[in-house]
Short mmCIF file of C-alpha atoms in Angstrom, two decimals:
data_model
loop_
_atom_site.label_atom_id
_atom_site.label_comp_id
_atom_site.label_asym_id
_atom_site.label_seq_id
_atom_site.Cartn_x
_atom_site.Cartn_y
_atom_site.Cartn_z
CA UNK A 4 12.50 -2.24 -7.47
CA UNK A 5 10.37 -3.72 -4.62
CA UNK A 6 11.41 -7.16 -5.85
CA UNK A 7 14.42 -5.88 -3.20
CA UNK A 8 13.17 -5.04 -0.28
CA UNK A 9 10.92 -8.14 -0.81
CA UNK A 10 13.90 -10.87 -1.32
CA UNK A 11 15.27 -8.87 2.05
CA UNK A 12 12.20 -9.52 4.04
CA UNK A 13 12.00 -13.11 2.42
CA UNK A 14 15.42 -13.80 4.00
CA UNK A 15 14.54 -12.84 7.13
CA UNK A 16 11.82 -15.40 7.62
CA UNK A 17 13.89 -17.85 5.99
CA UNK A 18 16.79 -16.96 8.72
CA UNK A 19 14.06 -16.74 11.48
CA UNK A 20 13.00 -20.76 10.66
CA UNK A 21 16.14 -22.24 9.25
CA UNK A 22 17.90 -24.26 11.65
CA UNK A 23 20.52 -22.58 13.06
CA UNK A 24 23.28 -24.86 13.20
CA UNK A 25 26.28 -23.96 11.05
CA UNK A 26 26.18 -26.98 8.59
CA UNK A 27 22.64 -26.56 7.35
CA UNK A 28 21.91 -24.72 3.94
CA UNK A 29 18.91 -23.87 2.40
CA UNK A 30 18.48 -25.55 -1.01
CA UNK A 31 15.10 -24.75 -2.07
CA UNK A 32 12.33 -21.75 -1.14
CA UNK A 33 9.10 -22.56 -2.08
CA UNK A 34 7.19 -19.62 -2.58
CA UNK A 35 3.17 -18.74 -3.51
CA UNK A 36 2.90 -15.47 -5.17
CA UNK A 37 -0.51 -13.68 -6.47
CA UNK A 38 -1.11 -12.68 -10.00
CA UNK A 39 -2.08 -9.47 -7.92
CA UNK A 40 0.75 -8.90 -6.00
CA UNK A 41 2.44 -7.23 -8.18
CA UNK A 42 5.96 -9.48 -8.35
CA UNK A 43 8.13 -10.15 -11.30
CA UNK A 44 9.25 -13.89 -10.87
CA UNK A 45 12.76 -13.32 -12.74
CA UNK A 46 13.50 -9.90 -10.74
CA UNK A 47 12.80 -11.44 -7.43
CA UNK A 48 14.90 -14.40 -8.23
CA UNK A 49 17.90 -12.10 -9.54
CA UNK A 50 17.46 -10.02 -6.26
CA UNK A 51 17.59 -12.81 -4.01
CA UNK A 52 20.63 -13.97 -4.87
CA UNK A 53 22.55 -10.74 -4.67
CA UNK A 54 20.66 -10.32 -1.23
CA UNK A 55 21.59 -14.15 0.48
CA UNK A 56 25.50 -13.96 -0.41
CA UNK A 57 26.91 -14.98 2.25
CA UNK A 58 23.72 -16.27 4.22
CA UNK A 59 22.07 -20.04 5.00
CA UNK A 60 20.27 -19.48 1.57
CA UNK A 61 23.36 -18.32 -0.27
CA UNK A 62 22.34 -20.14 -4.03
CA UNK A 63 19.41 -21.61 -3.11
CA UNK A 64 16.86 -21.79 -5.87
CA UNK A 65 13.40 -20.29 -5.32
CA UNK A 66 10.16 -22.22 -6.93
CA UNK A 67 7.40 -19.85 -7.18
CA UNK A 68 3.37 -21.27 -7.51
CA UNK A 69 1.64 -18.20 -9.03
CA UNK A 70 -1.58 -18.20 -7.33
CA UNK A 71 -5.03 -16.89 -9.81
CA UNK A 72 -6.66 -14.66 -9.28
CA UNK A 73 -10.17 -15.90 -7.79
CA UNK A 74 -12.97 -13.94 -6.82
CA UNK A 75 -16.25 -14.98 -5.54
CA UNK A 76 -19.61 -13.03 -6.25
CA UNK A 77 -21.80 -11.84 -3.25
CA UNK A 78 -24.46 -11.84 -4.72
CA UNK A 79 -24.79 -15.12 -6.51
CA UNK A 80 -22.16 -17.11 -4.93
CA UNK A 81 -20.12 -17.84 -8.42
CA UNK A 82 -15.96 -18.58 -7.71
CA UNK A 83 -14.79 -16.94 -11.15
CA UNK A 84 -10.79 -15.92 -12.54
CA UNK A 85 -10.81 -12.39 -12.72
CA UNK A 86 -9.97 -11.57 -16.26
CA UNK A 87 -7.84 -8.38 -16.98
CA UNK A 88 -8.54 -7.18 -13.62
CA UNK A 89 -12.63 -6.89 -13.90
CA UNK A 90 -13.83 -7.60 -11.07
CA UNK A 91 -17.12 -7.83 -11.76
CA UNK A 92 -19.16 -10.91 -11.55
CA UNK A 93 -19.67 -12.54 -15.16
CA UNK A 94 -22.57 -14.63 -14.47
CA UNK A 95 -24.84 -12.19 -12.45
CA UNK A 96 -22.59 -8.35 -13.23
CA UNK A 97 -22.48 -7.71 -9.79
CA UNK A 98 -20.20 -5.59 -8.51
CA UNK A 99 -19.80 -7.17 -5.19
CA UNK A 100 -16.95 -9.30 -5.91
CA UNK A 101 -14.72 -10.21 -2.79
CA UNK A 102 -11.07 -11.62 -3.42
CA UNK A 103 -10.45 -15.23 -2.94
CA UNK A 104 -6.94 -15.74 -3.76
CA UNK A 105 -4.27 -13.90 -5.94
CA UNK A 106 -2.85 -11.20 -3.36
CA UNK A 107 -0.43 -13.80 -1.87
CA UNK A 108 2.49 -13.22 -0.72
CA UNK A 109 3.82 -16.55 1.32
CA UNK A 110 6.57 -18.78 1.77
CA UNK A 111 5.70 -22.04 1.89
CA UNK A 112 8.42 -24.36 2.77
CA UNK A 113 12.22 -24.63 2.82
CA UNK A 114 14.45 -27.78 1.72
CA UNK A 115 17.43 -28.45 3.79
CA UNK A 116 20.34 -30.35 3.35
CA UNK A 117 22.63 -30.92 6.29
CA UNK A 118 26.27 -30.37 4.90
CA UNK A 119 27.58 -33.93 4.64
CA UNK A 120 24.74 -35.85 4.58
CA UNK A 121 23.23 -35.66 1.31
CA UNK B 19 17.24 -32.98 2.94
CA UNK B 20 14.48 -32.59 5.00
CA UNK B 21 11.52 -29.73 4.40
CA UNK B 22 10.19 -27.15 7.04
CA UNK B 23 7.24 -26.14 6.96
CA UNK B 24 6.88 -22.02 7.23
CA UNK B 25 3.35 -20.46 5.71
CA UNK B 26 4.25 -17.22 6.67
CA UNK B 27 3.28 -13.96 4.57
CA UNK B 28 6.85 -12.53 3.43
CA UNK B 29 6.09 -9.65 4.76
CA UNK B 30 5.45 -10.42 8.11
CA UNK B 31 7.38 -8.15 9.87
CA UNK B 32 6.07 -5.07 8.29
CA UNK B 33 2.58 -6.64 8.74
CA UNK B 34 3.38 -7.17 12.56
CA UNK B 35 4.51 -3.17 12.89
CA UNK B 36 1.48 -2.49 11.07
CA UNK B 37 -0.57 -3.92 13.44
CA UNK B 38 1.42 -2.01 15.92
CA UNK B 39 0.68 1.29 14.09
CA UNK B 40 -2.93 0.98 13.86
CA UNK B 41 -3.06 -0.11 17.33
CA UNK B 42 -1.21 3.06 18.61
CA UNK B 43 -3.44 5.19 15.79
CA UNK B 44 -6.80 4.18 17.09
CA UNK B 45 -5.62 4.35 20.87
CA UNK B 46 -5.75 8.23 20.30
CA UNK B 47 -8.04 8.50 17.91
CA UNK B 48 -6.29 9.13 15.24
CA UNK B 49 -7.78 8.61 11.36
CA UNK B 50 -4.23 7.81 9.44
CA UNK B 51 -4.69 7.94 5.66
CA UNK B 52 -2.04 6.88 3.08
CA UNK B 53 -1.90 9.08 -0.02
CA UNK B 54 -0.18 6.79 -3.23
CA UNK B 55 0.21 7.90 -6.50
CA UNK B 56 2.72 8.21 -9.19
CA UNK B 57 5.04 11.02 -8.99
CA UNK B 58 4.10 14.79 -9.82
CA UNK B 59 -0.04 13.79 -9.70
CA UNK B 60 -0.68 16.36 -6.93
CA UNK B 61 -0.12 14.35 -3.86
CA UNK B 62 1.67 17.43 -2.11
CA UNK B 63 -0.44 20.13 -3.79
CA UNK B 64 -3.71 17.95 -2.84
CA UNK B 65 -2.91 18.21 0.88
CA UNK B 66 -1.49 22.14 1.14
CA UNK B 67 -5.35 22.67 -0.46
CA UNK B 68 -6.78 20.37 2.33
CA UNK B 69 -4.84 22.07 5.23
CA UNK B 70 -6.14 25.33 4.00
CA UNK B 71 -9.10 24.46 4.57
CA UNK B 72 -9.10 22.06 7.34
CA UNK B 73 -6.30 23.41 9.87
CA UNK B 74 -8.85 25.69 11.82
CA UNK B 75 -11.49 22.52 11.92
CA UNK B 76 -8.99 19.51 12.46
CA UNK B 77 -5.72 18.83 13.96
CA UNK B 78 -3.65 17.67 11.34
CA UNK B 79 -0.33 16.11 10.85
CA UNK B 80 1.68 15.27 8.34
CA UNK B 81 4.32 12.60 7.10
CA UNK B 82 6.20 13.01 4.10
CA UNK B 83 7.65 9.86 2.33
CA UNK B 84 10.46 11.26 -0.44
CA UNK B 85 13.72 9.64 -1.78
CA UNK B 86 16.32 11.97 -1.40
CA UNK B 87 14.83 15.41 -0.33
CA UNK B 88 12.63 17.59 2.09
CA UNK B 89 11.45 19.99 -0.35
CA UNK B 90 7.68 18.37 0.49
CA UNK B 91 8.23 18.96 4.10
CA UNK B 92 9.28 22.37 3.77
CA UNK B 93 6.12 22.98 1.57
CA UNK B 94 4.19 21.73 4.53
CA UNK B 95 5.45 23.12 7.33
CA UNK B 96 4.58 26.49 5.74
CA UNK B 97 1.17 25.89 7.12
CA UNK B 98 2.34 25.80 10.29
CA UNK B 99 1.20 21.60 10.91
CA UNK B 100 3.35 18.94 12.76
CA UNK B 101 5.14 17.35 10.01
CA UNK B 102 7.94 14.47 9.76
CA UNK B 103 9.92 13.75 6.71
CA UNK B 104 11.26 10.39 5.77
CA UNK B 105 13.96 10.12 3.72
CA UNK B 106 14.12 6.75 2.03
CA UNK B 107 17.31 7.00 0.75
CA UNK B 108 16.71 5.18 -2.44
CA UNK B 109 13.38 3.42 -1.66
CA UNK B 110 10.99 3.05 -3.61
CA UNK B 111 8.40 2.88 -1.18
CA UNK B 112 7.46 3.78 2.65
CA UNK B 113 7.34 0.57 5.45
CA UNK B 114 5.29 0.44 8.73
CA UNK B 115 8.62 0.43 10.58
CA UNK B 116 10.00 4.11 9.04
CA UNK B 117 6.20 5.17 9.92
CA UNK B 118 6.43 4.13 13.63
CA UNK B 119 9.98 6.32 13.54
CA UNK B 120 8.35 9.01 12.26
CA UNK B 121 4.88 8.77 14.74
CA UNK B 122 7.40 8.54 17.78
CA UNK B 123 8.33 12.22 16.46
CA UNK B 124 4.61 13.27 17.21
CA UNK B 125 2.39 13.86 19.76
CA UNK B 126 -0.46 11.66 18.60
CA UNK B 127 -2.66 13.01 21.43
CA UNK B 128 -3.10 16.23 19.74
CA UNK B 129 -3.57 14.55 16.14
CA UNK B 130 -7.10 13.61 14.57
CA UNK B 131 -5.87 13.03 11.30
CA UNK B 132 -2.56 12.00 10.47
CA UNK B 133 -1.66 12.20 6.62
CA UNK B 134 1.06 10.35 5.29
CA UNK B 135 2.00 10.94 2.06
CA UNK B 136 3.93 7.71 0.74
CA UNK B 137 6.69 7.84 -2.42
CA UNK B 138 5.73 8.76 -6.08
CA UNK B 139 4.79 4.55 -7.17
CA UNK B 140 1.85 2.96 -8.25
CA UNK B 141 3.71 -0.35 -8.01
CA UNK B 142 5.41 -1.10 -4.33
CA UNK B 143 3.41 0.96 -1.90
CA UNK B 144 0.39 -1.90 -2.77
CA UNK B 145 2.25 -3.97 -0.95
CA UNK B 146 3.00 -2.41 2.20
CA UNK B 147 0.60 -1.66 4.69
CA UNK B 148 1.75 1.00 6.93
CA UNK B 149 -1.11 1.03 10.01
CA UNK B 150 -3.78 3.49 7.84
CA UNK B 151 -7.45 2.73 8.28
CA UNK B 152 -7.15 3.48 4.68
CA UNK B 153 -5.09 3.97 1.04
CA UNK B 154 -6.30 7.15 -0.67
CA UNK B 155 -5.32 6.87 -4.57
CA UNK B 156 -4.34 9.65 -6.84
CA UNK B 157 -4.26 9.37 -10.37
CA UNK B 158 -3.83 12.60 -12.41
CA UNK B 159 -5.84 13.32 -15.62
CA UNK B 160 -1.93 13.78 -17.49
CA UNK B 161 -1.60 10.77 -16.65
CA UNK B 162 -3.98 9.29 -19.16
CA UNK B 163 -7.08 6.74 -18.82
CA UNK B 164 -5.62 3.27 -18.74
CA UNK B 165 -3.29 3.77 -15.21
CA UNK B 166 -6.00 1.74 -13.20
CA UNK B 167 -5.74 -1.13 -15.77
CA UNK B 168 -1.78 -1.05 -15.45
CA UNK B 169 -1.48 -0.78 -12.21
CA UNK B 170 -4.48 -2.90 -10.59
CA UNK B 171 -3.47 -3.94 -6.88
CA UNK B 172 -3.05 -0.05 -6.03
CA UNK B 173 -6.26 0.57 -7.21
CA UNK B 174 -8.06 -2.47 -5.71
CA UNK B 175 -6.29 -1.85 -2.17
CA UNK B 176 -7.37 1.59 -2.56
CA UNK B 177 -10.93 2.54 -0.87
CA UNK B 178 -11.00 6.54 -2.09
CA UNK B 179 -9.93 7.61 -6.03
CA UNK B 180 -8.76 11.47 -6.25
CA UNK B 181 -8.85 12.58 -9.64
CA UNK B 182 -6.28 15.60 -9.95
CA UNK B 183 -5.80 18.64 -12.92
CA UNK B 184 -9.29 17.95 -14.13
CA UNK B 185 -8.87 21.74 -15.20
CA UNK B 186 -6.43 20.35 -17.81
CA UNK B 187 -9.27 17.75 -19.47
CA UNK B 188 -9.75 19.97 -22.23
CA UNK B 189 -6.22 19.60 -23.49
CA UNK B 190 -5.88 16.12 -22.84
CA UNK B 191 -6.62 12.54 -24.56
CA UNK B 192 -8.10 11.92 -21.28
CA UNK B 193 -11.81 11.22 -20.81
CA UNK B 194 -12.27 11.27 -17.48
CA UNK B 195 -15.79 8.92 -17.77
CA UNK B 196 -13.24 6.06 -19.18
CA UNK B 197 -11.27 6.88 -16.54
CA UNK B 198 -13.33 5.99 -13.77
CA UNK B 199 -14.90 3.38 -15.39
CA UNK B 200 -11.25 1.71 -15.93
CA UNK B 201 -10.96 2.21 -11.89
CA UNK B 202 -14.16 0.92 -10.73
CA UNK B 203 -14.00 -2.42 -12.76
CA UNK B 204 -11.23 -3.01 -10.33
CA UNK B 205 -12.82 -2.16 -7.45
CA UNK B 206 -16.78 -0.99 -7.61
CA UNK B 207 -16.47 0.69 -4.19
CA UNK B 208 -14.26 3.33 -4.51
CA UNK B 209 -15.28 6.42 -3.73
CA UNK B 210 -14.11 8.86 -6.46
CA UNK B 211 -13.44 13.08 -6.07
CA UNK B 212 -12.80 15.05 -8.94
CA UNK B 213 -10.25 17.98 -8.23
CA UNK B 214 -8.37 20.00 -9.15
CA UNK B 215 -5.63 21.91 -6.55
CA UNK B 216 -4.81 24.91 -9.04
CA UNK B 217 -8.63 26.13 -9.45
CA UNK B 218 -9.90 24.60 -6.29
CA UNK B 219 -12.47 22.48 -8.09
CA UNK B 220 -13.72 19.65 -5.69
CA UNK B 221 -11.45 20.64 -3.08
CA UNK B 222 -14.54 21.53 -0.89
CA UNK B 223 -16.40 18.25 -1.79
CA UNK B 224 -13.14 16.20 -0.65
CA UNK B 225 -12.36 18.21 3.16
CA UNK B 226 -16.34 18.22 3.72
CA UNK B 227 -16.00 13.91 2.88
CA UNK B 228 -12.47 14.07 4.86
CA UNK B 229 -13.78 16.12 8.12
CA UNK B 230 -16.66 13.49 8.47
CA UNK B 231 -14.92 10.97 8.24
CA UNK B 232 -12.37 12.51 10.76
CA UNK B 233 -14.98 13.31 13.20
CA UNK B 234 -16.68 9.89 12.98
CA UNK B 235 -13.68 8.09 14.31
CA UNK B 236 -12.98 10.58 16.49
CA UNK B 237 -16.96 9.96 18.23
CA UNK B 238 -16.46 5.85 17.95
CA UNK B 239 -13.41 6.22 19.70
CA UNK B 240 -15.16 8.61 22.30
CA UNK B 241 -18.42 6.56 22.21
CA UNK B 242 -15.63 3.25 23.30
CA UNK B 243 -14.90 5.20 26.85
CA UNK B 244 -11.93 6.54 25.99
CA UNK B 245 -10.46 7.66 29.18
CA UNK B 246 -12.56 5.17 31.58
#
């Protein structure tokens, strides 16, 4: 159950940027998430809201990108989707594949409605 | 409505500690490993062989990640090491900030390697960087052949594969070829030790690697002017 402590942490950088006057609420969390990282969408969205009750993001919804999973070959330069985890370059077979994307983890931006001015 | 900007990593915060961690690791030298595996592969066995054989060589210390108990801890301090237990409480999983609480309980200036040995998961410690120069993976033949497929970003974040209970392969549907071939396609550069902590197969192979490795950071840091 990391999707937990991760919707915990989330809401701490949402409270650390949210404005911090007492009418604003956070509508929408836009997140990017790797195919590597290891996150369920669904659990992180049911942990979330059991963890902002009663905070600035109480309800809001979360929109999650999933990021691929990209790696690039060292030795022939090829950008490539790593299928089923091989990381293993399928033009050339090297092994020297470093990561691109897909180990995000990031939130990207918040919507915020001022209550009473929709 | 109006839209802020963040791009910040979620995990931030632990990141930041992290940083912290490694900072106050290297500043005395200290090689920090983090052990991950499921539960029951060896993880506790695997370092009561490496403290047999190590203790008189290295200075060793020890932090135990568990849920609810000690019992690891006890284990440990039987061989008469500096050793911290963290309780999670429910956790699945250690964070940099529990490992800073548990390094202020040591006296890092009479530590060259610090072992932390993180919660039985394959899953959440991937995530997590606690200040280690670096994630040490064990995967128990039991455990069958196909873990490193299911469980990919611990074994890609990983730079060192132990293979545990090889004494069991002959009972097993385990071939321990498939095995590390499953592992490597994830990540080529792992370095791989076969062991097993019940016959002492490999043990040697993997303090020899270990002690080196200790003793290397130990001259860079020396070889920076420590103490100028």
């Amino acid at each position: 159950m990391h999707e937990m402590s991760i919707a915990r942490d989330l809401l701490e950088v949402i409270e650390r940027y949210a404005p911090t006057n007492g009418s604003a609420r956070v509508k929408v969390v836009r997140l990017r998430i790797g195919e590597l990282a290891g996150v369920v969408p669904e659990s992180l969205r049911f942990c979330f809201q059991v963890a902002s009750e009663g905070t600035v993001a109480q309800g809001a919804e979360l929109v999650i990108e999933t990021v691929p999973l990209v790696g690039r070959c060292r030795a022939c330069g090829a950008d490539f989707h790593v299928e089923g985890y091989v990381f293993i370059c399928p033009q050339c077979s090297s092994p020297r594949v470093e990561l691109i994307s897909g180990d995000e983890l990031e939130v990207v931006e918040l919507e915020v409605e001022q209550e009473g001015c929709p | 409505m109006s839209v802020i900007t963040i791009e910040r990593r979620i995990l931030e915060k632990n990141d930041e500690i992290a940083r912290q961690n490694r900072a106050r690791l290297a500043e005395h030298g200290v090689l920090a490993l983090n052990l991950v595996s499921s539960p029951g592969s060896g993880k506790t066995s695997l370092i009561e062989r490496t403290l047999e054989q190590l203790n008189e060589k290295l200075r060793v210390a020890v932090i135990e990640g568990d849920v609810h108990t000690s019992l690891d801890a006890e284990r440990i301090a039987g061989y008469r090491v500096p050793v911290v237990q963290i309780v999670t409480q429910g956790g699945c999983h250690l964070e940099a900030q529990l490992v800073r609480e548990a390094m202020a309980n040591l006296d890092l200036s009479g530590v060259d390697l610090l072992i932390i040995e993180n919660v039985g998961n394959l899953v959440c410690p991937a995530n997590y960087d606690l200040g280690e120069a670096m994630k040490i993976v064990i995967i128990s033949t039991t455990e069958g052949e196909d873990k490193p497929l299911k469980y990919p970003a611990m074994f890609r974040n990983a730079a060192v594969l132990v293979i545990n209970k090889i004494d069991l392969l002959p009972y097993l549907n385990c071939t321990l070829d498939v095995l590390k071939r499953n592992a490597l396609q994830i990540n080529p550069v792992l370095k791989v030790f076969e062991t097993s902590c019940t016959t002492g197969t490999g043990i040697s192979e993997w303090c020899a690697w270990l002690e080196a490795i200790t003793r290397q950071k130990s001259a860079a840091i020396e070889s920076q002017g420590h103490g100028r």
